[in-house]
């Protein structure tokens, strides 16, 4: 009974936490993987299915990695309310003469949740962790058309004292992009194909078994356009799932490679951010910031990303 109550309360908190984490489809499995990734792309309203490539591009469209011109190492941290965590570390590189790849690790979770039994006694703390590891490869053909694939492994862990619950699974992302020229690119992606978490509760319950949590598939189409004003770029994406869909728009104004101001429309939210580029030791780096407003009064998020261009 104690194990059942702790697990029931914990799963409820997990679902509530995922609802707060996710900007859409929050009541379904894998919400932490639908937040968006990278301060630049979040500031642009998650409109980056065709955006110029960086170390976060594989998340929005696996095909974009084919356009890598440099090696990049990146870190990202999202300051969130309610003691939640969301971090990313990644590496991306070109593979001459016409390919590229990306590696990445997302970690999300919340810890030190106080647990109680049915008579109000403290039973210790509960920790909830979610992890996803990505591998992405993309190839360009004729210098214009690119296709890409991302394989990802996900794992969820819920620890409460001597007991624990865990689930794991795999998923696939596919993408395509066509670069007409340096100003215009159109693209499409299909994410979370077959993505699911499979849990076995036989060690927790006498009549435990196997449960499968399936992620909603996400499809995106969009474009990026460098306007006649050479300092202004516009992104557009239409993103949908079997449960809902919405439009995403991003505007990015840049001054050389030094400063950038960004504004976005993320379905029904307005986002904004900024970035700056500078040289650190022998590397050129970019430091980006994004403000993401509250979804359901849980508090706004502040996202920082730092990219290092290695050559």
C-alpha positions as a printed Julia matrix, in Angstrom:
311×3 Matrix{Float64}:
  0.0    0.0     0.0
  2.84   2.38    0.86
  4.54   1.74   -2.48
  1.25   2.16   -4.33
  0.44   5.49   -2.68
  3.91   6.88   -3.24
  3.9    5.83   -6.88
  0.37   7.17   -7.43
  1.25  10.57   -5.95
  4.55  10.67   -7.81
  3.04   9.86  -11.18
  0.39  12.53  -10.61
  3.12  15.07   -9.82
  5.06  13.93  -12.87
  2.07  14.46  -15.16
  1.4   17.85  -13.63
  5.05  18.75  -14.01
  5.04  17.65  -17.64
  1.92  19.71  -18.23
  3.71  22.76  -16.86
  6.88  21.94  -18.8
  5.23  21.49  -22.16
  4.06  24.33  -24.37
  1.63  21.92  -26.05
  0.45  18.33  -25.78
  1.41  18.5   -22.1
 -0.91  15.7   -21.03
  0.92  13.16  -23.18
  4.16  11.25  -22.7
  7.47  12.92  -23.55
  6.42  16.48  -22.74
  9.96  17.43  -21.72
 11.1   16.75  -25.31
  8.6   19.21  -26.78
  9.82  22.3   -24.94
 12.09  23.49  -27.71
 15.86  23.7   -27.58
 18.41  26.5   -27.61
 17.91  30.1   -26.56
 18.09  31.41  -30.12
 15.34  29.1   -31.38
 13.11  29.6   -28.34
 13.35  33.38  -28.77
 12.27  32.84  -32.39
  9.1   31.09  -31.25
 10.22  27.54  -32.11
  9.92  28.44  -35.8
 13.26  26.86  -36.8
 12.33  23.92  -39.03
 14.27  25.64  -41.84
 16.43  28.14  -39.91
 20.19  28.6   -40.54
 22.12  25.75  -39.02
 23.69  25.67  -35.57
 24.3   22.98  -32.93
 20.58  22.9   -31.99
 19.21  22.53  -35.53
 18.94  18.73  -35.47
 16.19  19.05  -32.83
 13.89  20.94  -35.21
 14.91  19.24  -38.45
 17.45  16.39  -38.74
 18.23  17.39  -42.35
 19.75  20.76  -41.41
 22.93  19.12  -40.07
 23.97  18.52  -43.68
 24.63  22.25  -44.01
 27.18  22.43  -41.18
 30.29  24.36  -42.14
 32.11  24.22  -38.79
 32.45  22.1   -35.69
 30.41  23.37  -32.74
 30.2   22.59  -29.05
 27.23  23.92  -27.09
 25.76  24.18  -23.6
 22.28  25.32  -22.59
 20.51  25.84  -19.28
 16.91  26.8   -18.64
 16.07  28.58  -15.37
 12.62  27.34  -14.41
 10.2   27.74  -11.53
  9.09  24.99   -9.13
 12.67  23.64   -8.81
 12.55  22.08  -12.26
 15.71  21.47  -14.29
 16.35  21.46  -18.03
 19.87  21.26  -19.49
 21.48  20.34  -22.78
 25.01  19.58  -23.96
 25.83  18.87  -27.59
 28.37  18.68  -30.39
 27.9   19.14  -34.14
 30.27  18.88  -37.1
 30.48  18.75  -40.87
 31.6   15.57  -42.61
 33.21  16.56  -45.92
 32.32  16.69  -48.69
 28.56  16.99  -48.07
 27.29  15.67  -44.77
 27.09  16.49  -41.08
 26.21  14.98  -37.74
 25.14  16.02  -34.25
 25.23  14.46  -30.8
 23.21  15.7   -27.84
 22.0   14.97  -24.34
 18.91  16.51  -22.73
 18.41  16.22  -18.99
 15.24  17.33  -17.23
 13.74  16.67  -13.84
 12.86  17.75  -10.35
 14.23  16.51   -7.01
 13.79  16.57   -3.26
 10.0   16.16   -3.39
  8.82  15.25    0.09
  6.85  11.99    0.16
  4.13  11.01    2.68
  2.18   7.85    3.42
 -1.6    7.55    3.84
 -1.5    8.71    7.49
  0.65  11.76    6.82
  4.03  10.4     7.88
  7.08  11.49    5.91
  8.54   8.68    3.81
 11.62  10.44    2.42
 12.26  12.41   -0.73
 11.38  11.61   -4.33
 13.57  12.4    -7.36
 12.28  12.44  -10.91
 14.73  12.46  -13.82
 14.23  12.39  -17.58
 17.04  11.92  -20.11
 17.28  11.78  -23.89
 20.4   11.04  -25.92
 20.41  11.96  -29.62
 22.5   10.91  -32.63
 21.85  12.67  -35.92
 23.22  12.29  -39.46
 22.32  14.23  -42.6
 23.47  14.28  -46.22
 23.17  16.98  -48.88
 22.69  16.23  -52.59
 23.64  18.59  -55.42
 24.46  21.23  -52.82
 20.79  22.1   -52.28
 18.63  19.18  -51.14
 19.3   17.55  -47.75
 17.79  14.63  -45.88
 18.5   13.6   -42.31
 17.77  11.1   -39.59
 17.94  11.32  -35.8
 17.93   8.33  -33.46
 17.21   9.01  -29.8
 17.14   6.98  -26.62
 14.94   8.16  -23.74
 14.87   7.12  -20.1
 12.74   8.1   -17.12
 13.66   7.39  -13.48
 11.53   7.94  -10.39
 13.34   7.2    -7.13
 11.6    7.07   -3.75
 13.76   5.66   -1.02
 14.72   2.02   -1.56
 12.22   1.68   -4.4
 12.4    3.01   -7.93
 10.44   3.15  -11.15
 12.03   3.45  -14.56
 11.03   3.38  -18.19
 13.04   3.57  -21.4
 12.56   3.55  -25.15
 13.7    4.68  -28.59
 12.43   7.13  -31.17
 13.16   8.45  -34.66
 13.08  11.85  -36.34
 13.18  12.45  -40.11
 13.72  15.64  -42.06
 14.22  17.19  -45.48
 15.32  20.66  -46.56
 15.84  22.46  -49.86
 18.12  25.48  -50.0
 17.23  27.56  -53.04
 20.0   30.05  -52.29
 21.58  31.8   -49.32
 18.34  33.72  -48.75
 15.59  31.1   -48.97
 15.27  27.58  -47.55
 12.13  25.46  -47.25
 11.93  22.34  -45.08
  9.78  19.68  -43.45
 10.27  17.25  -40.58
  8.49  14.37  -38.87
  9.54  13.82  -35.26
  8.92  11.2   -32.58
  8.11   8.4   -35.01
  7.77   5.31  -32.82
  8.91   7.23  -29.72
  7.73   5.57  -26.53
  8.68   4.71  -22.96
  8.18   1.15  -21.75
  7.93   0.5   -18.0
  7.9   -2.74  -16.04
  6.32  -2.59  -12.56
  6.65  -6.26  -11.6
  9.2   -5.4    -8.89
  6.86  -2.81   -7.39
  3.54  -4.64   -7.38
  2.48  -8.22   -6.94
  0.41  -8.01  -10.12
  2.67  -5.55  -11.93
  3.23  -5.71  -15.65
  4.47  -3.79  -18.69
  3.07  -0.38  -19.61
  3.87   1.55  -22.8
  3.63   5.37  -23.02
  3.55   6.52  -26.66
  4.67  10.03  -27.67
  2.59  12.1   -30.1
  4.18  12.37  -33.55
  5.08  15.95  -34.56
  5.2   17.18  -38.15
  6.51  20.56  -39.26
  6.74  22.51  -42.51
  8.25  25.93  -42.91
 10.73  28.31  -44.45
 13.39  30.88  -43.64
 13.94  34.03  -45.71
 16.65  36.67  -45.57
 14.78  39.83  -46.49
 16.05  42.62  -48.81
 17.16  44.22  -45.56
 20.32  42.09  -45.12
 20.14  42.37  -41.33
 16.61  40.95  -41.04
 15.63  37.28  -41.34
 12.11  35.81  -41.06
 11.28  32.21  -40.04
  7.91  30.54  -40.38
  6.74  27.07  -39.34
  3.44  25.27  -39.14
  3.62  22.5   -36.54
  1.02  19.85  -35.85
  0.3   16.63  -33.98
 -2.69  14.32  -33.83
 -3.97  16.48  -30.95
 -3.4   20.08  -32.07
 -1.46  22.36  -34.41
 -0.29  25.93  -34.56
  1.73  28.59  -36.36
  5.19  29.8   -35.34
  6.95  32.96  -36.49
 10.39  34.37  -35.75
 12.17  37.64  -36.59
 15.92  37.99  -36.18
 17.74  41.29  -36.59
 21.55  41.12  -36.59
 24.45  43.55  -36.56
 27.38  41.84  -38.26
 28.21  38.78  -36.15
 28.26  40.78  -32.93
 24.69  41.42  -31.84
 21.24  39.97  -32.5
 17.71  40.82  -31.38
 15.0   38.18  -31.74
 11.21  38.09  -31.44
  8.86  35.16  -31.85
  5.26  34.05  -31.93
  4.9   30.53  -30.51
  1.27  29.67  -31.34
 -0.29  31.92  -28.7
  2.79  33.17  -26.88
  5.16  36.05  -27.58
  8.83  35.34  -26.96
 11.96  37.43  -27.29
 15.69  37.28  -26.74
 19.1   38.51  -27.75
 22.54  37.22  -28.58
 26.08  38.41  -28.93
 29.2   37.02  -30.55
 32.75  37.46  -29.31
 36.13  35.79  -29.37
 37.26  33.77  -26.36
 40.85  32.62  -26.52
 41.12  31.33  -30.09
 37.44  30.42  -30.46
 34.54  32.48  -31.74
 31.54  32.01  -29.43
 27.92  33.13  -29.25
 26.01  33.7   -26.03
 22.23  33.73  -26.43
 19.3   34.48  -24.14
 15.55  33.84  -24.48
 12.54  34.76  -22.38
  9.72  32.21  -22.48
  6.49  33.33  -20.75
  4.4   31.28  -18.35
  2.07  28.66  -19.84
 -0.36  28.08  -16.95
  0.84  30.54  -14.3
  3.79  28.33  -13.34
  6.29  31.15  -13.95
  8.37  32.33  -16.88
 11.58  30.65  -18.0
 14.95  32.21  -18.81
 17.14  30.26  -21.22
 20.87  30.73  -21.81
 22.88  28.97  -24.5
 26.6   29.17  -25.23
 28.04  27.9   -28.51
 31.72  27.49  -29.34
 32.8   27.4   -32.99
 35.88  25.19  -33.07
 37.08  25.92  -36.61
